[in-house]
Structure formats: C-alpha cells, structure tokens
PDB file of C-alpha atoms in Angstrom:
ATOM      1  CA  UNK A  12     144.747 -45.143   0.386  1.00 41.00           C
ATOM      2  CA  UNK A  13     146.535 -46.207  -2.712  1.00 41.00           C
ATOM      3  CA  UNK A  14     148.493 -42.832  -2.718  1.00 40.00           C
ATOM      4  CA  UNK A  15     151.277 -42.299  -0.352  1.00 42.00           C
ATOM      5  CA  UNK A  16     150.660 -40.954   3.194  1.00 44.00           C
ATOM      6  CA  UNK A  17     153.106 -38.735   4.934  1.00 42.00           C
ATOM      7  CA  UNK A  18     153.935 -39.097   8.687  1.00 42.00           C
ATOM      8  CA  UNK A  19     156.709 -36.620   9.137  1.00 52.00           C
ATOM      9  CA  UNK A  20     159.680 -38.439   7.590  1.00 88.00           C
ATOM     10  CA  UNK A  21     157.696 -41.816   7.444  1.00 92.00           C
ATOM     11  CA  UNK A  22     155.767 -42.598   4.280  1.00 96.00           C
ATOM     12  CA  UNK A  23     152.989 -45.284   3.988  1.00 97.00           C
ATOM     13  CA  UNK A  24     152.847 -47.045   0.755  1.00 98.00           C
ATOM     14  CA  UNK A  25     151.219 -50.448  -0.686  1.00 98.00           C
ATOM     15  CA  UNK A  26     152.975 -53.561   0.507  1.00 98.00           C
ATOM     16  CA  UNK A  27     154.536 -55.039  -2.622  1.00 97.00           C
ATOM     17  CA  UNK A  28     156.681 -58.198  -3.186  1.00 97.00           C
ATOM     18  CA  UNK A  29     159.913 -56.384  -3.056  1.00 97.00           C
ATOM     19  CA  UNK A  30     159.203 -55.340   0.534  1.00 98.00           C
ATOM     20  CA  UNK A  31     159.200 -58.787   1.907  1.00 98.00           C
ATOM     21  CA  UNK A  32     162.854 -58.749   2.639  1.00 98.00           C
ATOM     22  CA  UNK A  33     162.523 -55.637   4.792  1.00 98.00           C
ATOM     23  CA  UNK A  34     159.485 -57.078   6.476  1.00 98.00           C
ATOM     24  CA  UNK A  35     161.447 -60.137   7.336  1.00 98.00           C
ATOM     25  CA  UNK A  36     164.246 -58.181   8.821  1.00 97.00           C
ATOM     26  CA  UNK A  37     161.687 -56.348  10.954  1.00 97.00           C
ATOM     27  CA  UNK A  38     160.088 -59.655  12.193  1.00 96.00           C
ATOM     28  CA  UNK A  39     163.404 -61.155  13.099  1.00 96.00           C
ATOM     29  CA  UNK A  40     164.440 -58.093  14.980  1.00 95.00           C
ATOM     30  CA  UNK A  41     161.186 -58.502  16.989  1.00 93.00           C
ATOM     31  CA  UNK A  42     161.806 -62.180  17.701  1.00 93.00           C
ATOM     32  CA  UNK A  43     159.100 -63.561  15.345  1.00 94.00           C
ATOM     33  CA  UNK A  44     159.719 -67.061  13.964  1.00 93.00           C
ATOM     34  CA  UNK A  45     158.523 -66.265  10.302  1.00 96.00           C
ATOM     35  CA  UNK A  46     160.601 -67.415   7.473  1.00 97.00           C
ATOM     36  CA  UNK A  47     160.610 -65.644   4.139  1.00 97.00           C
ATOM     37  CA  UNK A  48     158.218 -68.308   2.840  1.00 97.00           C
ATOM     38  CA  UNK A  49     155.803 -67.523   5.587  1.00 97.00           C
ATOM     39  CA  UNK A  50     155.747 -63.885   4.940  1.00 98.00           C
ATOM     40  CA  UNK A  51     155.396 -64.645   1.041  1.00 97.00           C
ATOM     41  CA  UNK A  52     152.447 -67.008   1.675  1.00 97.00           C
ATOM     42  CA  UNK A  53     150.457 -64.483   3.799  1.00 97.00           C
ATOM     43  CA  UNK A  54     151.320 -61.446   1.519  1.00 97.00           C
ATOM     44  CA  UNK A  55     150.011 -63.450  -1.499  1.00 97.00           C
ATOM     45  CA  UNK A  56     146.636 -63.778   0.300  1.00 98.00           C
ATOM     46  CA  UNK A  57     146.414 -60.189   1.448  1.00 98.00           C
ATOM     47  CA  UNK A  58     146.544 -56.349   0.798  1.00 98.00           C
ATOM     48  CA  UNK A  59     148.694 -54.299   2.930  1.00 98.00           C
ATOM     49  CA  UNK A  60     150.679 -51.201   3.708  1.00 98.00           C
ATOM     50  CA  UNK A  61     154.391 -50.692   4.649  1.00 98.00           C
ATOM     51  CA  UNK A  62     155.899 -47.818   6.497  1.00 97.00           C
ATOM     52  CA  UNK A  63     159.032 -46.437   4.725  1.00 97.00           C
ATOM     53  CA  UNK A  64     161.881 -44.308   6.080  1.00 94.00           C
ATOM     54  CA  UNK A  65     163.587 -43.705   2.666  1.00 94.00           C
ATOM     55  CA  UNK A  66     163.772 -47.105   1.207  1.00 93.00           C
ATOM     56  CA  UNK A  67     163.910 -48.875   4.469  1.00 95.00           C
ATOM     57  CA  UNK A  68     160.800 -50.805   5.665  1.00 97.00           C
ATOM     58  CA  UNK A  69     160.029 -49.709   9.278  1.00 97.00           C
ATOM     59  CA  UNK A  70     156.463 -50.969   9.664  1.00 98.00           C
ATOM     60  CA  UNK A  71     154.012 -53.354   8.220  1.00 98.00           C
ATOM     61  CA  UNK A  72     150.334 -54.257   8.215  1.00 98.00           C
ATOM     62  CA  UNK A  73     148.298 -56.610   6.109  1.00 98.00           C
ATOM     63  CA  UNK A  74     144.527 -57.300   5.664  1.00 98.00           C
ATOM     64  CA  UNK A  75     143.610 -60.734   4.607  1.00 98.00           C
ATOM     65  CA  UNK A  76     140.074 -60.808   2.970  1.00 98.00           C
ATOM     66  CA  UNK A  77     137.824 -63.857   3.499  1.00 98.00           C
ATOM     67  CA  UNK A  78     135.308 -63.247   0.812  1.00 95.00           C
ATOM     68  CA  UNK A  79     133.169 -60.084   1.089  1.00 95.00           C
ATOM     69  CA  UNK A  80     132.203 -60.488   4.708  1.00 95.00           C
ATOM     70  CA  UNK A  81     135.202 -61.018   6.899  1.00 97.00           C
ATOM     71  CA  UNK A  82     138.943 -60.316   7.066  1.00 98.00           C
ATOM     72  CA  UNK A  83     141.987 -60.692   9.369  1.00 98.00           C
ATOM     73  CA  UNK A  84     144.172 -57.758  10.148  1.00 98.00           C
ATOM     74  CA  UNK A  85     147.661 -59.010  10.757  1.00 98.00           C
ATOM     75  CA  UNK A  86     151.546 -58.764  10.575  1.00 98.00           C
ATOM     76  CA  UNK A  87     151.360 -55.374  12.348  1.00 97.00           C
ATOM     77  CA  UNK A  88     154.899 -54.494  13.332  1.00 96.00           C
ATOM     78  CA  UNK A  89     156.939 -51.226  13.827  1.00 96.00           C
ATOM     79  CA  UNK A  90     160.590 -50.824  14.047  1.00 95.00           C
ATOM     80  CA  UNK A  91     161.667 -50.119  17.551  1.00 91.00           C
ATOM     81  CA  UNK A  92     163.287 -46.888  16.548  1.00 89.00           C
ATOM     82  CA  UNK A  93     159.893 -45.686  15.200  1.00 90.00           C
ATOM     83  CA  UNK A  94     157.622 -46.637  17.955  1.00 87.00           C
ATOM     84  CA  UNK A  95     155.714 -44.085  19.922  1.00 86.00           C
ATOM     85  CA  UNK A  96     155.117 -41.870  16.814  1.00 89.00           C
ATOM     86  CA  UNK A  97     151.707 -43.189  15.817  1.00 92.00           C
ATOM     87  CA  UNK A  98     153.067 -45.343  12.978  1.00 96.00           C
ATOM     88  CA  UNK A  99     151.348 -48.497  14.179  1.00 94.00           C
ATOM     89  CA  UNK A 100     147.953 -46.716  14.382  1.00 96.00           C
ATOM     90  CA  UNK A 101     148.392 -45.219  10.984  1.00 97.00           C
ATOM     91  CA  UNK A 102     149.153 -48.609   9.435  1.00 98.00           C
ATOM     92  CA  UNK A 103     146.231 -50.267  11.340  1.00 98.00           C
ATOM     93  CA  UNK A 104     143.838 -47.607  10.221  1.00 98.00           C
ATOM     94  CA  UNK A 105     145.121 -47.882   6.637  1.00 98.00           C
ATOM     95  CA  UNK A 106     144.474 -51.604   6.440  1.00 98.00           C
ATOM     96  CA  UNK A 107     140.990 -51.157   8.179  1.00 98.00           C
ATOM     97  CA  UNK A 108     140.087 -49.001   5.411  1.00 98.00           C
ATOM     98  CA  UNK A 109     141.083 -51.782   2.921  1.00 98.00           C
ATOM     99  CA  UNK A 110     138.760 -54.132   4.748  1.00 98.00           C
ATOM    100  CA  UNK A 111     135.706 -51.831   4.023  1.00 97.00           C
ATOM    101  CA  UNK A 112     132.574 -53.221   5.629  1.00 96.00           C
ATOM    102  CA  UNK A 113     133.990 -56.581   6.465  1.00 97.00           C
ATOM    103  CA  UNK A 114     134.122 -58.004   9.969  1.00 97.00           C
ATOM    104  CA  UNK A 115     137.750 -57.618  11.008  1.00 98.00           C
ATOM    105  CA  UNK A 116     139.581 -60.138  13.395  1.00 98.00           C
ATOM    106  CA  UNK A 117     142.988 -59.924  14.864  1.00 98.00           C
ATOM    107  CA  UNK A 118     145.127 -61.237  17.622  1.00 97.00           C
ATOM    108  CA  UNK A 119     146.700 -58.771  20.128  1.00 96.00           C
ATOM    109  CA  UNK A 120     149.485 -58.698  22.586  1.00 92.00           C
ATOM    110  CA  UNK A 121     148.802 -56.838  25.836  1.00 89.00           C
ATOM    111  CA  UNK A 122     150.819 -53.973  24.579  1.00 88.00           C
ATOM    112  CA  UNK A 123     148.526 -53.669  21.565  1.00 90.00           C
ATOM    113  CA  UNK A 124     145.197 -53.873  23.297  1.00 94.00           C
ATOM    114  CA  UNK A 125     144.686 -50.233  24.070  1.00 94.00           C
ATOM    115  CA  UNK A 126     145.184 -49.195  20.461  1.00 94.00           C
ATOM    116  CA  UNK A 127     142.832 -51.897  19.184  1.00 97.00           C
ATOM    117  CA  UNK A 128     140.164 -51.123  21.654  1.00 96.00           C
ATOM    118  CA  UNK A 129     140.318 -47.356  20.535  1.00 96.00           C
ATOM    119  CA  UNK A 130     139.860 -48.556  17.042  1.00 96.00           C
ATOM    120  CA  UNK A 131     136.639 -50.346  17.974  1.00 96.00           C
ATOM    121  CA  UNK A 132     137.922 -54.024  18.502  1.00 97.00           C
ATOM    122  CA  UNK A 133     136.383 -56.100  21.270  1.00 97.00           C
ATOM    123  CA  UNK A 134     138.350 -58.870  23.019  1.00 96.00           C
ATOM    124  CA  UNK A 135     136.680 -62.347  22.710  1.00 95.00           C
ATOM    125  CA  UNK A 136     139.082 -65.034  24.210  1.00 96.00           C
ATOM    126  CA  UNK A 137     142.703 -65.944  24.712  1.00 97.00           C
ATOM    127  CA  UNK A 138     144.826 -67.798  22.060  1.00 98.00           C
ATOM    128  CA  UNK A 139     147.456 -70.046  23.581  1.00 98.00           C
ATOM    129  CA  UNK A 140     150.638 -70.959  21.757  1.00 98.00           C
ATOM    130  CA  UNK A 141     152.026 -74.447  22.494  1.00 98.00           C
ATOM    131  CA  UNK A 142     155.431 -75.236  21.039  1.00 98.00           C
ATOM    132  CA  UNK A 143     158.170 -77.802  21.773  1.00 98.00           C
ATOM    133  CA  UNK A 144     159.876 -81.048  20.610  1.00 98.00           C
ATOM    134  CA  UNK A 145     157.330 -83.833  20.116  1.00 98.00           C
ATOM    135  CA  UNK A 146     157.720 -86.625  22.407  1.00 98.00           C
ATOM    136  CA  UNK A 147     156.062 -90.161  22.059  1.00 96.00           C
ATOM    137  CA  UNK A 148     152.503 -89.943  20.783  1.00 98.00           C
ATOM    138  CA  UNK A 149     150.228 -92.773  20.230  1.00 97.00           C
ATOM    139  CA  UNK A 150     148.532 -92.465  16.802  1.00 97.00           C
ATOM    140  CA  UNK A 151     144.669 -92.454  16.398  1.00 97.00           C
ATOM    141  CA  UNK A 152     143.110 -95.118  14.232  1.00 96.00           C
ATOM    142  CA  UNK A 153     140.149 -93.151  13.103  1.00 97.00           C
ATOM    143  CA  UNK A 154     142.164 -90.579  11.211  1.00 98.00           C
ATOM    144  CA  UNK A 155     143.992 -90.713   7.900  1.00 98.00           C
ATOM    145  CA  UNK A 156     145.824 -88.543   5.299  1.00 98.00           C
ATOM    146  CA  UNK A 157     143.618 -87.306   2.471  1.00 98.00           C
ATOM    147  CA  UNK A 158     144.398 -85.908  -1.078  1.00 96.00           C
ATOM    148  CA  UNK A 159     143.406 -82.938  -3.090  1.00 95.00           C
ATOM    149  CA  UNK A 160     139.887 -84.611  -3.747  1.00 97.00           C
ATOM    150  CA  UNK A 161     139.051 -83.830  -0.142  1.00 98.00           C
ATOM    151  CA  UNK A 162     139.636 -80.164  -0.427  1.00 98.00           C
ATOM    152  CA  UNK A 163     136.060 -79.231  -1.312  1.00 98.00           C
ATOM    153  CA  UNK A 164     134.707 -80.991   1.800  1.00 98.00           C
ATOM    154  CA  UNK A 165     137.540 -79.476   4.043  1.00 98.00           C
ATOM    155  CA  UNK A 166     136.646 -75.945   2.691  1.00 98.00           C
ATOM    156  CA  UNK A 167     133.010 -76.525   3.450  1.00 98.00           C
ATOM    157  CA  UNK A 168     133.686 -77.537   6.953  1.00 98.00           C
ATOM    158  CA  UNK A 169     135.907 -74.540   7.579  1.00 98.00           C
ATOM    159  CA  UNK A 170     133.149 -72.127   6.362  1.00 97.00           C
ATOM    160  CA  UNK A 171     130.830 -73.715   8.918  1.00 96.00           C
ATOM    161  CA  UNK A 172     133.412 -73.478  11.810  1.00 97.00           C
ATOM    162  CA  UNK A 173     135.056 -70.151  10.755  1.00 96.00           C
ATOM    163  CA  UNK A 174     131.947 -68.309   9.527  1.00 94.00           C
ATOM    164  CA  UNK A 175     133.389 -66.997   6.440  1.00 96.00           C
ATOM    165  CA  UNK A 176     134.962 -68.133   2.961  1.00 97.00           C
ATOM    166  CA  UNK A 177     138.606 -68.998   3.310  1.00 98.00           C
ATOM    167  CA  UNK A 178     138.934 -70.857  -0.034  1.00 97.00           C
ATOM    168  CA  UNK A 179     142.146 -68.952  -1.109  1.00 97.00           C
ATOM    169  CA  UNK A 180     143.707 -69.826   2.340  1.00 98.00           C
ATOM    170  CA  UNK A 181     143.018 -73.496   1.833  1.00 98.00           C
ATOM    171  CA  UNK A 182     144.333 -73.472  -1.712  1.00 98.00           C
ATOM    172  CA  UNK A 183     147.621 -72.087  -0.205  1.00 97.00           C
ATOM    173  CA  UNK A 184     147.711 -74.471   2.521  1.00 98.00           C
ATOM    174  CA  UNK A 185     147.161 -77.467   0.024  1.00 97.00           C
ATOM    175  CA  UNK A 186     150.336 -76.326  -1.786  1.00 96.00           C
ATOM    176  CA  UNK A 187     152.319 -75.868   1.547  1.00 95.00           C
ATOM    177  CA  UNK A 188     151.490 -79.004   3.514  1.00 96.00           C
ATOM    178  CA  UNK A 189     149.116 -81.944   4.072  1.00 98.00           C
ATOM    179  CA  UNK A 190     145.609 -82.653   5.316  1.00 98.00           C
ATOM    180  CA  UNK A 191     144.447 -85.452   7.592  1.00 98.00           C
ATOM    181  CA  UNK A 192     140.706 -86.125   8.121  1.00 98.00           C
ATOM    182  CA  UNK A 193     138.211 -88.218  10.039  1.00 98.00           C
ATOM    183  CA  UNK A 194     135.220 -89.784   8.110  1.00 98.00           C
ATOM    184  CA  UNK A 195     131.851 -91.130   8.971  1.00 96.00           C
ATOM    185  CA  UNK A 196     131.131 -93.400   6.156  1.00 95.00           C
ATOM    186  CA  UNK A 197     132.077 -91.538   3.013  1.00 93.00           C
ATOM    187  CA  UNK A 198     131.711 -88.130   4.656  1.00 97.00           C
ATOM    188  CA  UNK A 199     134.597 -86.034   6.008  1.00 98.00           C
ATOM    189  CA  UNK A 200     133.531 -84.617   9.464  1.00 98.00           C
ATOM    190  CA  UNK A 201     136.801 -83.284  10.774  1.00 98.00           C
ATOM    191  CA  UNK A 202     140.096 -82.288   9.379  1.00 98.00           C
ATOM    192  CA  UNK A 203     143.585 -80.992  10.323  1.00 98.00           C
ATOM    193  CA  UNK A 204     146.412 -79.486   8.407  1.00 98.00           C
ATOM    194  CA  UNK A 205     150.240 -79.472   8.919  1.00 98.00           C
ATOM    195  CA  UNK A 206     153.089 -77.586   7.128  1.00 98.00           C
ATOM    196  CA  UNK A 207     156.440 -76.091   7.643  1.00 98.00           C
ATOM    197  CA  UNK A 208     156.498 -72.829   9.561  1.00 97.00           C
ATOM    198  CA  UNK A 209     159.006 -70.830  11.542  1.00 93.00           C
ATOM    199  CA  UNK A 210     161.564 -72.857  13.246  1.00 91.00           C
ATOM    200  CA  UNK A 211     159.742 -76.187  12.478  1.00 97.00           C
ATOM    201  CA  UNK A 212     156.321 -77.134  11.713  1.00 98.00           C
ATOM    202  CA  UNK A 213     152.715 -76.140  12.642  1.00 98.00           C
ATOM    203  CA  UNK A 214     149.671 -78.252  13.006  1.00 98.00           C
ATOM    204  CA  UNK A 215     146.424 -76.155  12.248  1.00 98.00           C
ATOM    205  CA  UNK A 216     143.796 -75.434  11.438  1.00 98.00           C
ATOM    206  CA  UNK A 217     141.885 -78.187  13.125  1.00 98.00           C
ATOM    207  CA  UNK A 218     138.170 -78.223  12.686  1.00 98.00           C
ATOM    208  CA  UNK A 219     136.054 -80.877  14.327  1.00 98.00           C
ATOM    209  CA  UNK A 220     132.551 -81.882  15.757  1.00 98.00           C
ATOM    210  CA  UNK A 221     134.053 -82.683  19.207  1.00 97.00           C
ATOM    211  CA  UNK A 222     137.185 -82.286  21.411  1.00 98.00           C
ATOM    212  CA  UNK A 223     137.742 -86.084  20.934  1.00 98.00           C
ATOM    213  CA  UNK A 224     137.920 -85.729  17.139  1.00 98.00           C
ATOM    214  CA  UNK A 225     140.304 -82.810  17.363  1.00 98.00           C
ATOM    215  CA  UNK A 226     142.538 -84.677  19.914  1.00 98.00           C
ATOM    216  CA  UNK A 227     142.506 -87.732  17.666  1.00 98.00           C
ATOM    217  CA  UNK A 228     143.603 -85.647  14.563  1.00 98.00           C
ATOM    218  CA  UNK A 229     146.410 -84.070  16.552  1.00 98.00           C
ATOM    219  CA  UNK A 230     147.552 -87.422  17.947  1.00 98.00           C
ATOM    220  CA  UNK A 231     147.558 -88.920  14.320  1.00 98.00           C
ATOM    221  CA  UNK A 232     149.676 -86.136  12.981  1.00 98.00           C
ATOM    222  CA  UNK A 233     152.028 -85.753  15.911  1.00 98.00           C
ATOM    223  CA  UNK A 234     152.694 -89.465  16.134  1.00 98.00           C
ATOM    224  CA  UNK A 235     154.746 -89.017  12.983  1.00 96.00           C
ATOM    225  CA  UNK A 236     156.751 -85.988  14.181  1.00 98.00           C
ATOM    226  CA  UNK A 237     158.711 -87.346  17.189  1.00 97.00           C
ATOM    227  CA  UNK A 238     161.730 -85.186  17.814  1.00 98.00           C
ATOM    228  CA  UNK A 239     160.678 -82.325  15.644  1.00 98.00           C
ATOM    229  CA  UNK A 240     159.757 -78.781  16.697  1.00 98.00           C
ATOM    230  CA  UNK A 241     155.949 -78.207  16.331  1.00 98.00           C
ATOM    231  CA  UNK A 242     153.748 -75.324  17.061  1.00 98.00           C
ATOM    232  CA  UNK A 243     150.026 -75.381  17.702  1.00 98.00           C
ATOM    233  CA  UNK A 244     147.836 -72.322  18.466  1.00 98.00           C
ATOM    234  CA  UNK A 245     144.556 -73.099  20.212  1.00 98.00           C
ATOM    235  CA  UNK A 246     141.667 -70.975  21.549  1.00 97.00           C
ATOM    236  CA  UNK A 247     142.092 -71.387  25.285  1.00 95.00           C
ATOM    237  CA  UNK A 248     138.641 -72.810  25.869  1.00 94.00           C
ATOM    238  CA  UNK A 249     139.132 -75.772  23.606  1.00 94.00           C
ATOM    239  CA  UNK A 250     140.539 -78.057  26.462  1.00 93.00           C
ATOM    240  CA  UNK A 251     143.493 -79.182  24.307  1.00 97.00           C
ATOM    241  CA  UNK A 252     146.224 -77.674  26.426  1.00 97.00           C
ATOM    242  CA  UNK A 253     146.575 -80.769  28.706  1.00 97.00           C
ATOM    243  CA  UNK A 254     147.185 -83.221  25.849  1.00 98.00           C
ATOM    244  CA  UNK A 255     149.558 -80.929  24.161  1.00 98.00           C
ATOM    245  CA  UNK A 256     151.687 -80.570  27.187  1.00 98.00           C
ATOM    246  CA  UNK A 257     151.755 -84.323  27.638  1.00 98.00           C
ATOM    247  CA  UNK A 258     153.028 -84.691  23.965  1.00 98.00           C
ATOM    248  CA  UNK A 259     155.948 -82.246  24.605  1.00 98.00           C
ATOM    249  CA  UNK A 260     154.432 -79.027  23.501  1.00 98.00           C
ATOM    250  CA  UNK A 261     154.321 -76.747  26.509  1.00 98.00           C
ATOM    251  CA  UNK A 262     152.326 -73.517  26.825  1.00 97.00           C
ATOM    252  CA  UNK A 263     154.611 -70.750  25.689  1.00 96.00           C
ATOM    253  CA  UNK A 264     152.405 -67.569  25.658  1.00 94.00           C
ATOM    254  CA  UNK A 265     149.016 -66.056  24.955  1.00 97.00           C
ATOM    255  CA  UNK A 266     147.538 -63.435  22.794  1.00 97.00           C
ATOM    256  CA  UNK A 267     143.979 -61.989  22.737  1.00 98.00           C
ATOM    257  CA  UNK A 268     141.583 -62.828  19.908  1.00 97.00           C
ATOM    258  CA  UNK A 269     139.661 -59.436  19.036  1.00 97.00           C
ATOM    259  CA  UNK A 270     136.862 -58.711  16.628  1.00 97.00           C
ATOM    260  CA  UNK A 271     135.490 -55.491  15.052  1.00 97.00           C
ATOM    261  CA  UNK A 272     132.077 -55.214  13.331  1.00 92.00           C
ATOM    262  CA  UNK A 273     131.009 -58.804  14.175  1.00 83.00           C
ATOM    263  CA  UNK A 274     127.617 -59.784  12.777  1.00 73.00           C
ATOM    264  CA  UNK A 275     127.158 -62.346  15.581  1.00 63.00           C
ATOM    265  CA  UNK A 276     125.982 -65.894  15.416  1.00 59.00           C
ATOM    266  CA  UNK A 277     122.630 -67.190  16.523  1.00 60.00           C
ATOM    267  CA  UNK A 278     123.836 -70.621  17.420  1.00 75.00           C
ATOM    268  CA  UNK A 279     127.006 -72.612  18.047  1.00 81.00           C
ATOM    269  CA  UNK A 280     128.117 -74.210  14.772  1.00 88.00           C
ATOM    270  CA  UNK A 281     128.218 -78.050  14.522  1.00 92.00           C
ATOM    271  CA  UNK A 282     131.806 -77.835  13.532  1.00 96.00           C
ATOM    272  CA  UNK A 283     134.202 -75.825  15.575  1.00 97.00           C
ATOM    273  CA  UNK A 284     137.729 -74.525  15.093  1.00 97.00           C
ATOM    274  CA  UNK A 285     140.004 -76.172  17.631  1.00 98.00           C
ATOM    275  CA  UNK A 286     143.368 -75.041  16.244  1.00 98.00           C
ATOM    276  CA  UNK A 287     144.382 -72.097  14.214  1.00 98.00           C
ATOM    277  CA  UNK A 288     146.167 -72.073  10.904  1.00 98.00           C
ATOM    278  CA  UNK A 289     148.233 -69.165  12.491  1.00 97.00           C
ATOM    279  CA  UNK A 290     147.575 -66.415  14.868  1.00 97.00           C
ATOM    280  CA  UNK A 291     147.704 -64.095  11.713  1.00 96.00           C
ATOM    281  CA  UNK A 292     144.773 -65.716   9.760  1.00 97.00           C
ATOM    282  CA  UNK A 293     142.894 -67.711  12.353  1.00 96.00           C
TER     283      UNK A 293
END
C-alpha cells in the first residue's frame, strides 16, 4: 500500500507531516475540536493514508499500533464533496492493511456503523462524551501529582487495563500533560492523565481498581480546573456519568466502541480503563 492508489480522480498516498494542515481543515469543516497540535501528536504515533484531489487533502485515516498485537483505526474523515464515492471505505481498508494481524479497535458514529460492520468490526459498548465548564469540585485527599519516575508503573497498569503495549502513547502524554495517581504504600494502583485538547482540556486516560478510585482521581484533577472547559470520554458502563454531570460536564454525545480480530480475555483485569485518552486511541 506504499504505492499510490487511484480512485477516479482521487489518489491515496501515505499521510506525511505536510498533510497535517489539510487534515486540520477537514476536521474543522466537520466540526471536530482538534487543534493542529492534536493532529500532530496522533500522527507522530501512527501510520496513515490521505485521499488527495490534486494537492488538496479530501480524506484521512490513521492506524496507531500498540506493539505487535493491537492497534487503533482512527481519524477517518472524508470531505463532504467526496462522500458517497467509496473514499472512506478505501481509506479504512488501506489502514487495516497497515495493521496486519493486529487486533483493531475504533469508535464509530451511527453513520459509520454499517461500513465497519461490513469490514468485520463488532460493536462492544457505547462511549459517552462529557464536556462543559467545570463547577465546584471537592478534591480527593488520596490522590496526588506524580513525576516522570512514576511512568513505568503507569505504563504497566495501562497494559493490564488496556490489554496491549501503549508505551509510545504514554511517552507522548508525558510530554503533553501531567499524571495524578493513587498509591497503596509505595505502589501506584490507579492513575489519571490531563492535557490540553481541542477547545480546552481533557482528562484521561484513567485506569483504576475501582469506581471509587476513578472518581477520586477525577475529583482531584477537576478541583483545580474550575471555570475551564474540560472533556472526559468514558465507557458507558463505568458509572461515572452522574458525578461528571454534577461537576459541570454534561453528556454531549455517544459513539460505539468496535473491535476486529479480538483475541478475547479469559477474565476481567484487576485494573480497568474508566476514561479514555481520546476516542481515537482509547
């Protein structure tokens, strides 16, 4: 797939750094919140394809690898003028080929579900986007900020919760934002990240042993963000919607988490993901 592919007057090519400006224009036209910095971060972690009409970017798709076993298919967008021509399917198929034998995960709108189901994806659960201006939040006393020395423990917890190696993602998150954690003795047992994103800030991922730990981490971080716009994406089943709404972050929409080629888990992990880093990378 490194060679160019022709779709009538549309050409698929590798997504390179100079395509970010065109991708940003596409996402703004579609109402996405992503900044240039958000695109640049995810592109730096990924391989991808762009659809080109001449020199103009009219479609994008990325594949973010998580080690050799798992990946996220993301940032799939097609210019409105090119929809209905099969461009989205060709972009998605191209990045699925980049994923190879890896399990593939993505989040889908209702409009995208039929395509992804045809490509072998199975719906798993709903992802809920909460966003708003943070109100008064009482901080939790069992959480605290941690520095770079905590990153190996945080990565290990995420591998347990997520089921794959996302070390590169966490190296990027450490450059972009901050981590908070809960300890038992000297051991980190739960963590949360926060960084700039879109029109404000995002909190996530959050991985914890329990709903109470996840709630405490969110309370700790949000207590310092009163009056700011914050986004949190959660699997619907986590039970965090109610406190998030109480803290000024109403439910704004949902997408469907889907998976293709999943190996399956024999048991529920001791640490679970309560909030996503983003809908794109889980």
